[in-house]
CSV table of C-alpha atoms and ligand atoms in Angstrom, one decimal:
chain,number,residue,atom,x,y,z
A,30,MET,CA,5.2,19.6,7.9
A,31,GLY,CA,2.5,18.4,5.5
A,32,SER,CA,2.7,18.2,1.7
A,33,ILE,CA,0.8,20.3,-0.8
A,34,LEU,CA,-1.9,18.3,-2.5
A,35,ASP,CA,-1.4,19.8,-5.9
A,36,GLY,CA,-4.9,19.9,-7.4
A,37,LYS,CA,-3.7,21.4,-10.6
A,38,ALA,CA,-1.3,18.5,-11.3
A,39,TYR,CA,-4.1,16.0,-10.5
A,40,ALA,CA,-6.5,18.0,-12.7
A,41,ASP,CA,-4.0,17.7,-15.6
A,42,ARG,CA,-3.9,13.9,-15.1
A,43,ILE,CA,-7.7,13.8,-15.2
A,44,LEU,CA,-7.8,16.0,-18.3
A,45,ALA,CA,-5.2,13.6,-19.9
A,46,GLU,CA,-7.6,10.7,-19.2
A,47,VAL,CA,-10.4,12.6,-20.8
A,48,LYS,CA,-8.3,13.3,-23.8
A,49,VAL,CA,-7.6,9.6,-24.3
A,50,GLY,CA,-11.3,8.9,-24.1
A,51,VAL,CA,-12.1,11.6,-26.7
A,52,GLU,CA,-9.5,10.2,-29.0
A,53,ALA,CA,-10.9,6.7,-28.6
A,54,ARG,CA,-14.3,8.0,-29.7
A,55,LEU,CA,-12.8,9.7,-32.7
A,56,ALA,CA,-10.9,6.6,-33.6
A,57,LYS,CA,-14.3,4.8,-33.7
A,58,GLY,CA,-15.6,7.3,-36.2
A,59,ARG,CA,-17.8,9.1,-33.7
A,60,ARG,CA,-17.9,12.9,-33.3
A,61,ALA,CA,-16.1,14.8,-30.5
A,62,PRO,CA,-18.2,15.4,-27.4
A,63,CYS,CA,-19.8,18.8,-27.4
A,64,LEU,CA,-20.4,21.1,-24.3
A,65,ALA,CA,-22.8,24.1,-24.6
A,66,VAL,CA,-22.0,26.8,-22.0
A,67,VAL,CA,-24.7,29.3,-21.3
A,68,LEU,CA,-23.5,32.6,-19.8
A,69,VAL,CA,-26.2,35.1,-18.9
A,70,GLY,CA,-25.0,38.7,-18.3
A,71,GLU,CA,-21.5,39.9,-17.9
A,72,ASP,CA,-20.4,39.0,-14.3
A,73,PRO,CA,-16.6,39.2,-14.5
A,74,ALA,CA,-15.9,36.2,-12.3
A,75,SER,CA,-18.4,34.1,-14.4
A,76,GLN,CA,-16.6,35.2,-17.6
A,77,VAL,CA,-13.3,34.0,-16.1
A,78,TYR,CA,-14.8,30.6,-15.1
A,79,VAL,CA,-16.4,30.2,-18.6
A,80,ARG,CA,-13.0,31.0,-20.2
A,81,GLY,CA,-11.4,28.3,-18.1
A,82,LYS,CA,-14.0,25.7,-19.1
A,83,VAL,CA,-13.7,26.6,-22.8
A,84,LYS,CA,-9.9,26.3,-22.6
A,85,ALA,CA,-10.2,22.9,-20.9
A,86,CYS,CA,-12.5,21.8,-23.7
A,87,ALA,CA,-9.9,22.8,-26.3
A,88,GLU,CA,-7.2,20.9,-24.4
A,89,THR,CA,-9.2,17.7,-24.3
A,90,GLY,CA,-10.6,17.8,-27.8
A,91,ILE,CA,-14.2,18.5,-26.6
A,92,THR,CA,-16.1,21.0,-28.8
A,93,SER,CA,-17.5,24.0,-26.9
A,94,LEU,CA,-20.4,26.2,-27.9
A,95,GLU,CA,-20.7,29.5,-26.0
A,96,HIS,CA,-24.2,31.0,-25.7
A,97,LYS,CA,-23.8,34.5,-24.3
A,98,VAL,CA,-27.1,36.2,-23.6
A,99,PRO,CA,-27.8,39.6,-22.0
A,100,ALA,CA,-28.6,40.1,-18.3
A,101,THR,CA,-32.0,41.3,-19.4
A,102,THR,CA,-32.9,37.7,-20.7
A,103,SER,CA,-36.2,36.6,-19.2
A,104,GLN,CA,-36.7,33.2,-17.5
A,105,ALA,CA,-38.9,32.1,-20.5
A,106,GLU,CA,-36.2,33.0,-23.0
A,107,LEU,CA,-33.5,31.2,-20.9
A,108,GLU,CA,-35.6,28.1,-20.6
A,109,ALA,CA,-36.4,28.2,-24.4
A,110,LEU,CA,-32.6,28.3,-25.0
A,111,ILE,CA,-32.2,25.3,-22.7
A,112,ASP,CA,-35.0,23.4,-24.4
A,113,ARG,CA,-33.4,24.1,-27.8
A,114,LEU,CA,-30.0,22.7,-26.5
A,115,ASN,CA,-31.9,19.7,-24.9
A,116,GLY,CA,-33.3,18.9,-28.3
A,117,ASP,CA,-30.0,19.4,-30.3
A,118,PRO,CA,-28.5,16.0,-31.1
A,119,GLY,CA,-25.1,17.7,-31.6
A,120,VAL,CA,-25.0,18.8,-27.9
A,121,ASP,CA,-24.0,16.3,-25.2
A,122,GLY,CA,-23.6,18.6,-22.2
A,123,ILE,CA,-25.3,21.8,-21.1
A,124,LEU,CA,-23.8,24.1,-18.4
A,125,VAL,CA,-25.6,27.2,-17.2
A,126,GLN,CA,-23.0,29.3,-15.5
A,127,LEU,CA,-24.0,30.5,-12.0
A,128,PRO,CA,-24.8,32.8,-10.4
A,129,LEU,CA,-27.6,34.1,-12.7
A,130,PRO,CA,-28.5,37.8,-12.7
A,131,LYS,CA,-31.1,38.9,-10.2
A,132,GLY,CA,-34.7,38.0,-11.2
A,133,LEU,CA,-33.8,34.7,-12.8
A,134,ASP,CA,-34.6,31.4,-11.1
A,135,ALA,CA,-31.5,29.3,-11.1
A,136,LYS,CA,-33.1,26.2,-9.7
A,137,ALA,CA,-35.9,26.2,-12.3
A,138,ALA,CA,-33.3,26.7,-15.1
A,139,LEU,CA,-31.1,23.9,-13.8
A,140,HIS,CA,-34.1,21.6,-13.5
A,141,ARG,CA,-35.0,22.3,-17.1
A,142,ILE,CA,-31.8,20.8,-18.4
A,143,SER,CA,-32.3,17.2,-19.6
A,144,PRO,CA,-30.8,14.9,-17.0
A,145,ALA,CA,-28.8,13.1,-19.8
A,146,LYS,CA,-27.1,16.4,-20.6
A,147,ASP,CA,-26.8,17.7,-17.0
A,148,VAL,CA,-23.0,17.7,-16.8
A,149,ASP,CA,-23.0,19.8,-13.6
A,150,GLY,CA,-24.9,16.9,-12.0
A,151,PHE,CA,-27.3,19.3,-10.2
A,152,HIS,CA,-30.6,17.8,-11.6
A,153,PRO,CA,-32.7,16.0,-9.0
A,154,MET,CA,-32.8,12.9,-11.2
A,155,ASN,CA,-28.9,12.7,-11.1
A,156,GLN,CA,-28.8,13.6,-7.4
A,157,GLY,CA,-31.3,10.8,-6.7
A,158,LEU,CA,-29.3,8.3,-8.7
A,159,LEU,CA,-26.2,9.4,-6.6
A,160,PHE,CA,-28.2,8.9,-3.4
A,161,GLN,CA,-29.0,5.3,-4.5
A,162,GLY,CA,-25.4,4.7,-5.5
A,163,LEU,CA,-26.3,4.3,-9.2
A,164,PRO,CA,-24.4,5.5,-12.2
A,165,ALA,CA,-25.2,9.2,-13.0
A,166,LEU,CA,-23.7,12.5,-13.9
A,167,ARG,CA,-22.3,13.5,-10.5
A,168,PRO,CA,-21.5,17.0,-9.3
A,169,CYS,CA,-18.0,17.9,-10.7
A,170,THR,CA,-16.3,19.2,-7.6
A,171,PRO,CA,-16.9,16.3,-5.3
A,172,SER,CA,-16.4,13.7,-8.0
A,173,ALA,CA,-13.1,15.2,-9.1
A,174,VAL,CA,-12.0,15.4,-5.4
A,175,MET,CA,-12.8,11.6,-5.1
A,176,ARG,CA,-10.7,10.9,-8.2
A,177,MET,CA,-7.8,13.0,-6.8
A,178,LEU,CA,-8.0,11.1,-3.5
A,179,GLU,CA,-7.9,7.8,-5.4
A,180,LEU,CA,-4.9,8.9,-7.6
A,181,HIS,CA,-3.1,10.2,-4.4
A,182,GLY,CA,-3.6,6.7,-2.8
A,183,VAL,CA,-5.8,7.9,0.1
A,184,SER,CA,-7.7,4.8,1.5
A,185,LEU,CA,-11.1,5.9,2.8
A,186,LYS,CA,-12.3,2.6,4.2
A,187,GLY,CA,-12.9,3.0,7.9
A,188,GLN,CA,-11.6,6.5,8.0
A,189,ARG,CA,-13.4,9.4,9.8
A,190,ALA,CA,-14.4,12.0,7.2
A,191,VAL,CA,-15.9,15.4,8.2
A,192,VAL,CA,-17.5,17.5,5.5
A,193,LEU,CA,-18.0,21.1,6.5
A,194,GLY,CA,-20.9,22.5,4.5
A,195,ARG,CA,-24.2,20.9,3.3
A,196,SER,CA,-24.9,22.5,0.0
A,197,GLU,CA,-26.5,20.5,-2.8
A,198,ILE,CA,-23.5,21.1,-5.1
A,199,VAL,CA,-20.6,20.3,-2.8
A,200,GLY,CA,-21.3,19.3,0.8
A,201,LYS,CA,-24.1,16.7,0.5
A,202,PRO,CA,-22.8,15.0,-2.7
A,203,MET,CA,-19.3,14.9,-1.2
A,204,ALA,CA,-20.6,13.2,1.9
A,205,LEU,CA,-22.5,10.6,-0.2
A,206,MET,CA,-19.4,9.8,-2.3
A,207,LEU,CA,-17.2,9.4,0.8
A,208,LEU,CA,-19.8,7.2,2.4
A,209,GLU,CA,-19.9,5.1,-0.8
A,210,GLN,CA,-16.2,4.5,-0.3
A,211,HIS,CA,-16.8,3.3,3.2
A,212,ALA,CA,-15.7,6.4,5.2
A,213,THR,CA,-17.6,7.2,8.4
A,214,VAL,CA,-19.0,10.6,7.5
A,215,THR,CA,-20.1,13.5,9.6
A,216,ILE,CA,-21.7,16.5,7.9
A,217,ALA,CA,-21.2,19.8,9.8
A,218,HIS,CA,-22.8,23.1,9.1
A,219,SER,CA,-23.7,26.5,10.6
A,220,ARG,CA,-25.7,25.0,13.4
A,221,THR,CA,-23.2,22.4,14.4
A,222,SER,CA,-22.1,22.8,18.0
A,223,ASP,CA,-18.4,22.8,18.8
A,224,LEU,CA,-17.2,22.7,15.2
A,225,PRO,CA,-13.5,22.6,16.2
A,226,ALA,CA,-14.0,19.4,18.2
A,227,VAL,CA,-16.0,17.8,15.3
A,228,CYS,CA,-13.3,18.8,12.8
A,229,ARG,CA,-10.5,17.4,15.1
A,230,GLU,CA,-12.0,13.9,14.7
A,231,ALA,CA,-11.4,13.9,10.9
A,232,ASP,CA,-8.8,11.8,9.2
A,233,LEU,CA,-10.1,13.6,6.1
A,234,LEU,CA,-11.5,17.1,6.4
A,235,VAL,CA,-13.3,18.7,3.5
A,236,ALA,CA,-14.2,22.4,3.9
A,237,ALA,CA,-16.9,23.8,1.6
A,238,VAL,CA,-18.2,26.8,3.6
A,239,GLY,CA,-17.2,30.0,1.9
A,240,ARG,CA,-15.7,31.6,5.0
A,241,PRO,CA,-12.1,32.8,4.6
A,242,GLY,CA,-9.7,31.1,6.9
A,243,MET,CA,-12.4,29.7,9.2
A,244,VAL,CA,-10.6,26.4,9.8
A,245,GLU,CA,-7.7,27.0,12.1
A,246,GLY,CA,-4.6,24.7,12.5
A,247,SER,CA,-5.9,23.7,16.0
A,248,TRP,CA,-9.1,22.3,14.4
A,249,ILE,CA,-7.1,19.7,12.4
A,250,LYS,CA,-6.1,16.2,13.6
A,251,PRO,CA,-2.4,15.6,13.2
A,252,GLY,CA,-1.7,13.7,10.0
A,253,ALA,CA,-5.2,14.5,8.5
A,254,VAL,CA,-5.7,15.1,4.8
A,255,VAL,CA,-7.4,18.5,4.2
A,256,ILE,CA,-9.4,19.4,1.1
A,257,ASP,CA,-10.2,23.1,0.9
A,258,VAL,CA,-13.1,23.7,-1.5
A,259,GLY,CA,-13.7,27.3,-0.5
A,260,ILE,CA,-12.8,30.2,-2.8
A,261,ASN,CA,-12.9,33.6,-1.0
A,262,ARG,CA,-11.6,37.0,-1.9
A,263,VAL,CA,-10.1,38.8,1.1
A,264,GLU,CA,-9.8,42.6,1.0
A,265,ASP,CA,-9.9,43.4,4.7
A,266,LEU,CA,-6.4,43.8,6.1
A,267,ALA,CA,-7.3,43.2,9.7
A,268,LEU,CA,-8.9,39.8,8.7
A,269,GLY,CA,-5.9,39.0,6.5
A,270,GLU,CA,-3.5,39.7,9.4
A,271,ARG,CA,-5.4,37.2,11.5
A,272,ILE,CA,-5.9,34.4,9.0
A,273,PHE,CA,-2.5,34.7,7.2
A,274,ALA,CA,-0.3,34.8,10.3
A,275,ALA,CA,1.4,31.6,9.2
A,276,GLU,CA,1.3,32.6,5.5
A,277,PRO,CA,3.4,35.7,5.1
A,278,ARG,CA,3.2,35.6,1.2
A,279,LYS,CA,-0.6,35.9,1.2
A,280,LEU,CA,-0.4,38.8,3.5
A,281,GLU,CA,2.2,40.5,1.3
A,282,THR,CA,-0.1,40.0,-1.7
A,283,LEU,CA,-3.0,41.4,0.1
A,284,LYS,CA,-1.0,44.5,1.1
A,285,ALA,CA,0.4,45.0,-2.4
A,286,LYS,CA,-2.7,44.3,-4.4
A,287,GLY,CA,-5.5,45.2,-2.0
A,288,ALA,CA,-7.1,41.7,-2.4
A,289,VAL,CA,-6.1,38.1,-2.3
A,290,LEU,CA,-7.8,34.7,-2.9
A,291,CYS,CA,-7.9,32.1,-0.1
A,292,GLY,CA,-9.8,29.1,1.0
A,293,ASP,CA,-11.8,28.2,4.1
A,294,VAL,CA,-8.7,26.7,5.7
A,295,ARG,CA,-5.7,28.6,7.1
A,296,PHE,CA,-3.3,27.0,4.7
A,297,GLY,CA,-0.1,27.9,6.6
A,298,GLU,CA,-1.4,26.6,9.9
A,299,ALA,CA,-2.9,23.5,8.3
A,300,MET,CA,0.5,22.6,6.7
A,301,GLN,CA,2.0,22.4,10.1
A,302,VAL,CA,-0.4,19.8,11.3
A,303,ALA,CA,-1.9,17.9,8.4
A,304,SER,CA,-0.3,15.3,6.2
A,305,ALA,CA,-1.5,16.9,3.0
A,306,VAL,CA,-3.5,20.1,2.2
A,307,THR,CA,-4.9,21.5,-1.1
A,308,PRO,CA,-4.0,25.1,-1.7
A,309,VAL,CA,-6.3,27.9,-2.9
A,310,PRO,CA,-5.9,28.8,-5.7
A,311,GLY,CA,-4.5,25.7,-7.5
A,312,GLY,CA,-6.3,23.1,-5.6
A,313,VAL,CA,-10.0,22.1,-6.0
A,314,GLY,CA,-10.7,24.8,-8.6
A,315,PRO,CA,-8.8,23.1,-11.5
A,316,LEU,CA,-10.2,19.7,-10.4
A,317,THR,CA,-13.7,21.0,-10.8
A,318,ILE,CA,-13.1,21.9,-14.4
A,319,ALA,CA,-11.5,18.5,-15.0
A,320,GLY,CA,-14.6,16.9,-13.5
A,321,LEU,CA,-16.8,18.8,-15.9
A,322,MET,CA,-14.7,17.5,-18.9
A,323,ARG,CA,-15.1,14.0,-17.5
A,324,ASN,CA,-18.8,14.4,-17.2
A,325,THR,CA,-19.1,15.8,-20.8
A,326,LEU,CA,-17.3,12.8,-22.1
A,327,GLN,CA,-19.5,10.5,-20.0
A,328,ALA,CA,-22.7,12.2,-21.3
A,329,SER,CA,-21.5,11.9,-24.9
A,330,GLU,CA,-20.8,8.2,-24.4
A,331,ALA,CA,-24.2,7.6,-22.9
A,332,LEU,CA,-25.9,9.6,-25.7
A,333,GLY,CA,-24.1,7.6,-28.4
B,17,NDP,P1,-23.1,27.4,0.1
B,17,NDP,O1,-23.2,28.8,0.5
B,17,NDP,O2,-24.2,26.8,-0.7
B,17,NDP,O3,-23.0,26.4,1.4
B,17,NDP,C1,-22.2,26.8,2.4
B,17,NDP,C2,-22.3,25.8,3.6
B,17,NDP,O4,-21.4,26.2,4.6
B,17,NDP,C3,-23.7,25.7,4.1
B,17,NDP,O5,-24.1,24.4,4.3
B,17,NDP,C4,-23.6,26.5,5.5
B,17,NDP,O6,-24.4,25.9,6.5
B,17,NDP,C5,-22.1,26.2,5.8
B,17,NDP,N1,-21.6,27.3,6.7
B,17,NDP,C6,-21.7,28.6,6.4
B,17,NDP,N2,-21.2,29.3,7.4
B,17,NDP,C7,-20.8,28.4,8.4
B,17,NDP,C8,-20.1,28.5,9.6
B,17,NDP,N3,-19.8,29.7,10.1
B,17,NDP,N4,-19.9,27.3,10.3
B,17,NDP,C9,-20.2,26.1,9.7
B,17,NDP,N5,-20.8,26.0,8.5
B,17,NDP,C10,-21.1,27.1,7.9
B,17,NDP,O7,-21.7,27.2,-0.6
B,17,NDP,P2,-21.2,26.1,-1.7
B,17,NDP,O8,-21.3,24.8,-1.1
B,17,NDP,O9,-21.8,26.4,-3.0
B,17,NDP,O10,-19.7,26.6,-1.8
B,17,NDP,C11,-18.8,26.6,-0.6
B,17,NDP,C12,-17.5,27.2,-1.0
B,17,NDP,O11,-16.9,26.5,-2.0
B,17,NDP,C13,-17.6,28.7,-1.6
B,17,NDP,O12,-16.5,29.4,-1.2
B,17,NDP,C14,-17.6,28.4,-3.0
B,17,NDP,O13,-17.1,29.6,-3.7
B,17,NDP,C15,-16.6,27.3,-3.1
B,17,NDP,N6,-16.8,26.5,-4.3
B,17,NDP,C16,-15.6,26.1,-5.0
B,17,NDP,C17,-15.7,25.3,-6.0
B,17,NDP,C18,-14.4,25.0,-6.7
B,17,NDP,O14,-14.3,24.6,-7.8
B,17,NDP,N7,-13.2,25.1,-6.0
B,17,NDP,C19,-16.9,24.8,-6.6
B,17,NDP,C20,-18.1,25.1,-5.8
B,17,NDP,C21,-18.0,25.9,-4.7
B,17,NDP,P3,-26.0,26.0,6.6
B,17,NDP,O15,-26.4,25.0,5.6
B,17,NDP,O16,-26.3,25.7,8.0
B,17,NDP,O17,-26.3,27.4,6.2
């Protein structure tokens, strides 16, 4: 039986490290780091994510500024707001909460953010620096996963790592960071043939796909470490009965509440094969927020 890789506990450790960094800044007479969060529209899930980020700011001593603008905001208005925040010397980090309402170009908005304030690490400049192994603001999810692996004592040198998913925000940067730490990395995606066999080669398996319970226990190499980035809401009982066969509590919640959150990995099955598995929720989600706080501190240090 594997152990639960408690992302929340590791996130708390990272937040504590950030708090120490913020206090050290204040002790030198410098102001607290400041994160500006831009929320366009009223998407309920985005509101929850923004609340979580603002709460983490408060816990670490980072100042947060919320800019809530209506869903009717035009691209030009959104970019004007980003320009204003780019030019504001009191702002160290800018985060535009995704997804944006229909009609807005998320990529253009993200590319408008000054690379020095790009705490999500999505700007091509920061992604290029990561590609070259140079210091940069790196995407929060993979960089916080790396810190958790380090704190957990996972040695990556010479290990086979498989990253499921090739997005610019998770899969690709995750693969680069694992490569940097000397893992032998395979990136798998929707066109990969024989995905189960590819996954079974992994000493470290990172799933960032967005398909509930796609990774079955039989896809996992015995003793592997499994990081489940996916966050999926399941409402379909037939699907739940299939993917939660080894996780009766999830199935009960689905039946009782009509919906339940889960990852890309069948957690109950994975726990029977792997050495450690991150749960969903309570795994990579809190780590991502901790990574954002770390990036905000890093941006403020670089900006002076
Ligand atoms: P994207 O949709 O951008 O990318 C998904 C990737 O999965 C793509 O590369 C796609 O392949 C691949 N994929 C999709 N279907 C399959 C399949 N059937 N078999 C193999 N590969 C497949 O998603 P993100 O990277 O943005 O996010 C992935 C998941 O992680 C989502 O559930 C998201 O909610 C979650 N997430 C969680 C975070 C957290 O803090 N915990 C942070 C960010 C994301 P292809 O390129 O070929 O289409």
